[in-house]
mmCIF file of C-alpha atoms in Angstrom:
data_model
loop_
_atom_site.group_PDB
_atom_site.id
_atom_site.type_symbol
_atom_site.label_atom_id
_atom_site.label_comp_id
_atom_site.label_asym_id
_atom_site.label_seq_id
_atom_site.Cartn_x
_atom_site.Cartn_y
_atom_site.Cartn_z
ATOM 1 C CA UNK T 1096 44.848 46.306 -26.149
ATOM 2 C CA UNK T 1097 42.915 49.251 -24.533
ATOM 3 C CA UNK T 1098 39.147 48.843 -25.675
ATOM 4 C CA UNK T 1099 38.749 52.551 -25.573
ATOM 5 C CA UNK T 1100 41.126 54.792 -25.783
ATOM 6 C CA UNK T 1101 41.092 58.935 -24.814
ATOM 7 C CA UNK T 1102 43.973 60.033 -26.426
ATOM 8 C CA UNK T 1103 43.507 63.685 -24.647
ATOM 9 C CA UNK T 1104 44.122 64.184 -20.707
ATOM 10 C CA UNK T 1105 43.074 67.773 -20.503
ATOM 11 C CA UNK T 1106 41.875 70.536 -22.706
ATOM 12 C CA UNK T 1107 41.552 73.935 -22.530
ATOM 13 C CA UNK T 1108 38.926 75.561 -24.557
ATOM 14 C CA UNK T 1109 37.489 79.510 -24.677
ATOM 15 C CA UNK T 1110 34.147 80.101 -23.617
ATOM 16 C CA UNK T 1111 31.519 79.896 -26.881
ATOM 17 C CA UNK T 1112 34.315 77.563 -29.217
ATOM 18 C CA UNK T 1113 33.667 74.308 -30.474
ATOM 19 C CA UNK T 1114 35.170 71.105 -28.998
ATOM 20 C CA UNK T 1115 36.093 67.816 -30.208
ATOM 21 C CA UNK T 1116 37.122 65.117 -27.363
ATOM 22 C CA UNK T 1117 38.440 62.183 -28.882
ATOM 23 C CA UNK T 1118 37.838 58.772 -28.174
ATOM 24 C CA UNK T 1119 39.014 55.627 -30.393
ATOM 25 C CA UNK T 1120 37.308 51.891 -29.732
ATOM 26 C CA UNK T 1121 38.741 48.301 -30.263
ATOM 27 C CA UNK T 1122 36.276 45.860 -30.831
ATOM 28 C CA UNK T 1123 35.573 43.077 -33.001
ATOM 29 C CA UNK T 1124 31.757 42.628 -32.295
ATOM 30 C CA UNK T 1125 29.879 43.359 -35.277
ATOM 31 C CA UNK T 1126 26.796 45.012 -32.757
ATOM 32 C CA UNK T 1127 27.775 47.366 -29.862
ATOM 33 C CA UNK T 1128 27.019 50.771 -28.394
ATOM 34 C CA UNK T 1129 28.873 53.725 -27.954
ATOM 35 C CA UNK T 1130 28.026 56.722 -25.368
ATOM 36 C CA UNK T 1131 29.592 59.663 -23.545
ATOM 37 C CA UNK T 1132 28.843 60.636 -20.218
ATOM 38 C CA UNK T 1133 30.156 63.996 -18.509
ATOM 39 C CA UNK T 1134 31.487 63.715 -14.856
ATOM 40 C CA UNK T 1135 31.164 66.920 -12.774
ATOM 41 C CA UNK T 1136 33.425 67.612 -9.758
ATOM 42 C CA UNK T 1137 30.239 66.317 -7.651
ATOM 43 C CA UNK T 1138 30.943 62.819 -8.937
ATOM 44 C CA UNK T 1139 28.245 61.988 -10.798
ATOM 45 C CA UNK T 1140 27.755 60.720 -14.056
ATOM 46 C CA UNK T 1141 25.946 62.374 -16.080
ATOM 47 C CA UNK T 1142 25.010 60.626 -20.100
ATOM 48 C CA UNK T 1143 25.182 62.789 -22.451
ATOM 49 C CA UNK T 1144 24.839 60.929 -26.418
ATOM 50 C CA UNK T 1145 24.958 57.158 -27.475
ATOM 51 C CA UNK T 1146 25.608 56.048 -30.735
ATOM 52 C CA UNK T 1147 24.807 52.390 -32.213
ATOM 53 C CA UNK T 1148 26.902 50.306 -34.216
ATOM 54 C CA UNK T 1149 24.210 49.767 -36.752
ATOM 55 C CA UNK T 1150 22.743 53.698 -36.576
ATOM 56 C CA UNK T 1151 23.269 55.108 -39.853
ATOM 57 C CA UNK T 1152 23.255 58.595 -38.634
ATOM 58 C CA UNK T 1153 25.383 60.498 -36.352
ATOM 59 C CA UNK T 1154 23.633 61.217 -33.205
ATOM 60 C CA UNK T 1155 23.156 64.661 -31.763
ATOM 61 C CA UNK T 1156 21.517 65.958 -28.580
ATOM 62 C CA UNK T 1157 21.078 69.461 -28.160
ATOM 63 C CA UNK T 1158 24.690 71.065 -28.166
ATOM 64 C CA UNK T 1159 26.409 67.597 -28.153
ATOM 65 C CA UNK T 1160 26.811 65.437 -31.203
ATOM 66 C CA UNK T 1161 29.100 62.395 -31.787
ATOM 67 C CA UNK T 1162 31.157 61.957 -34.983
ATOM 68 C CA UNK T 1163 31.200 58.107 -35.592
ATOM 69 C CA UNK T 1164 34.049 57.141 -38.108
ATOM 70 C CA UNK T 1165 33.030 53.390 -38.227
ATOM 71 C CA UNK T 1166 35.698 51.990 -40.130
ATOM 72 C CA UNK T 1167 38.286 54.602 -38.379
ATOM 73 C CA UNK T 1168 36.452 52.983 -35.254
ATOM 74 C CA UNK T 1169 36.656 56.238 -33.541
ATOM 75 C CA UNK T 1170 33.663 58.148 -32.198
ATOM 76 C CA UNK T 1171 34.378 61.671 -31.080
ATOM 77 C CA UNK T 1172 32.302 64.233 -29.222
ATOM 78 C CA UNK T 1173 31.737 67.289 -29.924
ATOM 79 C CA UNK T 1174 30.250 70.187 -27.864
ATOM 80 C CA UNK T 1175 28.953 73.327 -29.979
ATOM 81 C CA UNK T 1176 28.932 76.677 -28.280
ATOM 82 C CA UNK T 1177 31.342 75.667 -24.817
ATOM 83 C CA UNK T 1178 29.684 77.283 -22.144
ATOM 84 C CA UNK T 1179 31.500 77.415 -18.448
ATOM 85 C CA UNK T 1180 29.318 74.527 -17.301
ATOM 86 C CA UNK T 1181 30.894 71.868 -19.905
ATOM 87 C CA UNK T 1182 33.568 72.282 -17.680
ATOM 88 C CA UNK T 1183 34.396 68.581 -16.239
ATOM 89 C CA UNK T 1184 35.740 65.076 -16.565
ATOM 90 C CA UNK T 1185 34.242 63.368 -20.138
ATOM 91 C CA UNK T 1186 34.297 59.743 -20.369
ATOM 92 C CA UNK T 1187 33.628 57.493 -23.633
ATOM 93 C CA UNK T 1188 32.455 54.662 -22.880
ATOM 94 C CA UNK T 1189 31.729 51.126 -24.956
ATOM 95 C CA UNK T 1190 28.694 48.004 -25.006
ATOM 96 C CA UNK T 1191 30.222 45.419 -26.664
ATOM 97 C CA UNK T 1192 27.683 42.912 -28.256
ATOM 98 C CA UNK T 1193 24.069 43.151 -28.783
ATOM 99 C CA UNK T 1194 21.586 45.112 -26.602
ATOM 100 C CA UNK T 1195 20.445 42.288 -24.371
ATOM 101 C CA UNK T 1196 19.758 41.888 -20.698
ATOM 102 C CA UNK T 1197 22.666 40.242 -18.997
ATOM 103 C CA UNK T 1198 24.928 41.957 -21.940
ATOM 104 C CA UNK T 1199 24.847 46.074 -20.652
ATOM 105 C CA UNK T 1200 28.334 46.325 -18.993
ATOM 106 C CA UNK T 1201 29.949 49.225 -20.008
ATOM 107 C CA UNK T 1202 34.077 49.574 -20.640
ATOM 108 C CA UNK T 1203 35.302 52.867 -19.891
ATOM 109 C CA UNK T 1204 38.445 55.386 -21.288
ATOM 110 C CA UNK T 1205 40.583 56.949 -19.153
ATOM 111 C CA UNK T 1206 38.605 60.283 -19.525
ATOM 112 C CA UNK T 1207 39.312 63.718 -20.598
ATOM 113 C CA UNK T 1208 39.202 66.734 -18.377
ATOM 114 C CA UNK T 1209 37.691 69.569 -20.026
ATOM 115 C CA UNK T 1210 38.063 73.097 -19.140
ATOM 116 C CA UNK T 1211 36.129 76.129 -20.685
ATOM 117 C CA UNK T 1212 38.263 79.628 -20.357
ATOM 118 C CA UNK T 1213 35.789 82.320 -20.017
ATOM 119 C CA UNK Q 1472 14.833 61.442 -16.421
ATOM 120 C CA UNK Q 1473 15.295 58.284 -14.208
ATOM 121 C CA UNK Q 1474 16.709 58.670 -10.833
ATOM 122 C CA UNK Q 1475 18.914 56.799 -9.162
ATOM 123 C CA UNK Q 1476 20.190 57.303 -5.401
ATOM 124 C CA UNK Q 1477 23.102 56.107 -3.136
ATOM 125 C CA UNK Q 1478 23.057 55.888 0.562
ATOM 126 C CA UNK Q 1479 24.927 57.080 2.288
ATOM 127 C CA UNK Q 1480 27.115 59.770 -0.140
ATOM 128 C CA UNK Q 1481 29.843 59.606 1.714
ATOM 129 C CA UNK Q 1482 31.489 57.789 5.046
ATOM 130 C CA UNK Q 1483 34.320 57.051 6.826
ATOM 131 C CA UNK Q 1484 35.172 54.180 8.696
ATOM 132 C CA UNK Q 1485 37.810 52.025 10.854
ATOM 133 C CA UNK Q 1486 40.034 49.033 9.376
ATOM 134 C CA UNK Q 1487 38.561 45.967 9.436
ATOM 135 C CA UNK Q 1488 34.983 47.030 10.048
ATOM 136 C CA UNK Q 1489 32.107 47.306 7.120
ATOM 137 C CA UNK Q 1490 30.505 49.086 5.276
ATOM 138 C CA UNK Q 1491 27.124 49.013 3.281
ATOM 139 C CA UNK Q 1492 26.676 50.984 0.619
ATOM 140 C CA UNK Q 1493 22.716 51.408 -0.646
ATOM 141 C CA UNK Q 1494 21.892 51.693 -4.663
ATOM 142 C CA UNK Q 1495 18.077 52.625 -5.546
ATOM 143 C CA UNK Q 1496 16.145 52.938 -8.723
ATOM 144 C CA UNK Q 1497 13.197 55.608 -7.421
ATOM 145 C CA UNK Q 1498 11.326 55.649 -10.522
ATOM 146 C CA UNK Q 1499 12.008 52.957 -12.269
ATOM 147 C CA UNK Q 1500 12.693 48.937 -12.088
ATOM 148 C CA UNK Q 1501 16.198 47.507 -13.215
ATOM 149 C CA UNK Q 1502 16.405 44.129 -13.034
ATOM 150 C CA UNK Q 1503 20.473 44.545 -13.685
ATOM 151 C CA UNK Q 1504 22.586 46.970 -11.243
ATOM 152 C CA UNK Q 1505 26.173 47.600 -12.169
ATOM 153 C CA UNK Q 1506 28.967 48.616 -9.206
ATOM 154 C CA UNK Q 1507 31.592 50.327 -10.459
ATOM 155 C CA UNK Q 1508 34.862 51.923 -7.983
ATOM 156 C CA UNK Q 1509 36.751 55.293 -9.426
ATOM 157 C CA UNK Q 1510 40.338 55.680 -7.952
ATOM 158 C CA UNK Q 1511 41.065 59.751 -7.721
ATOM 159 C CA UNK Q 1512 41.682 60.797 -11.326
ATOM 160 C CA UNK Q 1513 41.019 57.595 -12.970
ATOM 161 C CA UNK Q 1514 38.055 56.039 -14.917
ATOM 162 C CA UNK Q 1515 35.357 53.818 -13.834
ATOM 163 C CA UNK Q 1516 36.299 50.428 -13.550
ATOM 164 C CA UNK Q 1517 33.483 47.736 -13.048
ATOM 165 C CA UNK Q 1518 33.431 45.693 -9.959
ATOM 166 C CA UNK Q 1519 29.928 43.123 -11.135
ATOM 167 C CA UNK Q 1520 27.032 43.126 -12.597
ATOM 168 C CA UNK Q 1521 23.947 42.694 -9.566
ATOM 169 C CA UNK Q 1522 20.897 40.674 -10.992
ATOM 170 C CA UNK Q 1523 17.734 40.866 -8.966
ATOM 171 C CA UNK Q 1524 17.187 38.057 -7.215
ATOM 172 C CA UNK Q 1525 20.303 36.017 -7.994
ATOM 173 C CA UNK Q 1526 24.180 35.771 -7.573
ATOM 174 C CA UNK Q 1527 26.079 39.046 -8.582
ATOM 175 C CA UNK Q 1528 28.600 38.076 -11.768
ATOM 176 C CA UNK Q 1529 31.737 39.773 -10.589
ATOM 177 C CA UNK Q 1530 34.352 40.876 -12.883
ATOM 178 C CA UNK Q 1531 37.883 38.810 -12.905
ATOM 179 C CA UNK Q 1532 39.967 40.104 -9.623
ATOM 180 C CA UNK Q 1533 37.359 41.390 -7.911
ATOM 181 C CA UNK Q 1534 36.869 39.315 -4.737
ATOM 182 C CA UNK Q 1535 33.571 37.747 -3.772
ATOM 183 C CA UNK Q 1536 34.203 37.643 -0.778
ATOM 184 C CA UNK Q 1537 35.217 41.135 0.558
ATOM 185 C CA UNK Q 1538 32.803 42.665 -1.942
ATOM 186 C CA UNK Q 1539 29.465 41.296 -0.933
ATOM 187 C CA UNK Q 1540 26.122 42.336 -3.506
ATOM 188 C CA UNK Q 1541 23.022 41.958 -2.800
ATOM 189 C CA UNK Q 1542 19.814 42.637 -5.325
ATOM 190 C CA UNK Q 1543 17.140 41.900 -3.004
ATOM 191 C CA UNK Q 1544 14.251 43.845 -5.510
ATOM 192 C CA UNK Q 1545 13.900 45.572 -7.940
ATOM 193 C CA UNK Q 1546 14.978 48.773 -6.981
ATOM 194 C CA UNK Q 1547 17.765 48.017 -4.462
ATOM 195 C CA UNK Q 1548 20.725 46.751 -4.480
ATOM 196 C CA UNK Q 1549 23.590 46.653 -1.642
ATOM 197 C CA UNK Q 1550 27.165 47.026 -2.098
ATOM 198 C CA UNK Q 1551 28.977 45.429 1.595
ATOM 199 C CA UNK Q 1552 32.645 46.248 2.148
ATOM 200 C CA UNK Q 1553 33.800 44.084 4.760
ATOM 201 C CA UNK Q 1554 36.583 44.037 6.528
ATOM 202 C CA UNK Q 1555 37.720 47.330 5.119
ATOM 203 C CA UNK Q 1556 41.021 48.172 4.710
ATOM 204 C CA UNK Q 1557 42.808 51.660 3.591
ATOM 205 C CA UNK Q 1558 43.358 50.286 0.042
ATOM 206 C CA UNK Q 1559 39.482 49.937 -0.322
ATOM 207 C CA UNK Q 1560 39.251 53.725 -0.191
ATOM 208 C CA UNK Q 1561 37.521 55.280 -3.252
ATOM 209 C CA UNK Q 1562 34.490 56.238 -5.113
ATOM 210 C CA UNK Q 1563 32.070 53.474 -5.466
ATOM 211 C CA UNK Q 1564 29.070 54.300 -8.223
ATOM 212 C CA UNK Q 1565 25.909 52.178 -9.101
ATOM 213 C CA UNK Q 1566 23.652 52.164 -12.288
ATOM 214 C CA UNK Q 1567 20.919 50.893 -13.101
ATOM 215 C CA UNK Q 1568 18.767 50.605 -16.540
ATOM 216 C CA UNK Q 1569 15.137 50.733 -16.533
ATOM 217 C CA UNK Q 1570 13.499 47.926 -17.963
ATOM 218 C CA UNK Q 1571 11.608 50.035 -20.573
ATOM 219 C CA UNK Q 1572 14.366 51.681 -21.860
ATOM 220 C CA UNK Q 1573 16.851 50.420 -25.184
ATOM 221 C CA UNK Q 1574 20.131 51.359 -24.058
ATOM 222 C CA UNK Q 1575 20.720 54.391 -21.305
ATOM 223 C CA UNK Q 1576 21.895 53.457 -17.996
ATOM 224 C CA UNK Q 1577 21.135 55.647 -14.995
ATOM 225 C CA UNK Q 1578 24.237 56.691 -12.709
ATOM 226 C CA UNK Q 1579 23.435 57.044 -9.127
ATOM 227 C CA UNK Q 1580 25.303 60.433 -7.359
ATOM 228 C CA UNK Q 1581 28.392 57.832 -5.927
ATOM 229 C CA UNK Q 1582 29.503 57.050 -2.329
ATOM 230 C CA UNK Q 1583 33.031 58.446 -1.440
ATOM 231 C CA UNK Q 1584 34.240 55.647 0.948
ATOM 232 C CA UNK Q 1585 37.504 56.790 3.302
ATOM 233 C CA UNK Q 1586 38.981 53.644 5.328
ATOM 234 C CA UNK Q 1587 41.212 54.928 8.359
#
């Protein structure tokens, strides 16, 4: 079974609009780590929000925040106030395991392309 | 933020020669390095896990042998293609965490390697 799963190839979204990117995990580890990074055309990666297993509070930074549905084991981002520069690949992305050195490797999804319609 | 570079950002090269690909932390010390290779339009897919100063851990299918890593300090580590073939073609991408940090890895810019 996929450990994360990005139900959504591509979206189109007008400028300004909300977005929700989807992104569903498979794990049973009782402790991991869940973040989103943003992938330009450039190629780099760029992290945007992580979200703990144990964190009772969604996390938000700035325009991004991440809906975490624990038992749903989904963790969705979304992006207040699309602007043309959200435009890009969007990756979720899963730790498995405690926060440990020697235990940091990250499992990717398939990625979502976003692009924002002016 | 932290900063992490790649050398060189892109290259092209013969079949059967290699290649080394450079991964530095400029601010920062990671004692872990991750390599990671990106076909066109697909998602990261880790190669190993670099530890300074011992043997990378490489991830089941990756081979050892063709994809030499080296974590000499603690700010560089070296990705070697060798003997390069077409089918090795694709983004490679390093990150590194910083030892004072709880959870963020740092995502160098990516080398685009072409094998003709």
């Amino acid at each position: 079974a996929q450990k994360i799963t990005q139900t959504q190839p591509g979206m189109f979204v007008q400028e300004k609009e909300a977005v929700t990117l989807d992104c569903t995990y498979d794990t049973s580890d009782p402790s991991y780590g869940l973040f989103w990074y943003k992938q330009p055309s450039s190629g780099e990666m760029i992290f945007l929000i992580y979200q703990g297993s144990y964190d009772q509070q969604n996390a938000t930074e700035g325009r991004y925040s991440l809906n975490f549905q624990k038992a749903r084991k989904s963790a969705n981002l979304v992006i207040s106030a699309s602007q043309l520069g959200d435009s890009a690949m969007y990756f979720c992305a899963m730790r498995e395991g405690a926060l440990d050195f020697g235990n940091e490797k990250l499992t990717f999804g398939t990625g979502t392309r976003l692009t924002i319609i002016p | 933020g932290a900063v992490v570079s790649q050398h060189p950002s892109w290259v092209i090269c013969k079949s059967g020669t290699s290649v080394k690909i450079e991964c530095r932390s400029l601010d920062f010390q990671a004692t872990t390095m991750f390599w990671y290779r990106q076909f066109p339009k697909q998602s990261l897919m880790l190669m190993a896990t670099s530890n300074e100063g011992s043997k990378a851990t490489y991830e089941q299918g990756v081979e050892k042998d063709k994809f030499l890593i080296n974590h000499a300090s603690l700010t560089l580590s070296t990705l070697t293609v060798t003997s390069a073939h077409p089918e090795d073609s694709s983004f490679y991408i390093c990150s590194a965490r910083d030892l004072l940090t709880v959870y963020e890895q740092y995502f160098g810019p990516g080398t685009r390697l072409t094998v003709t």
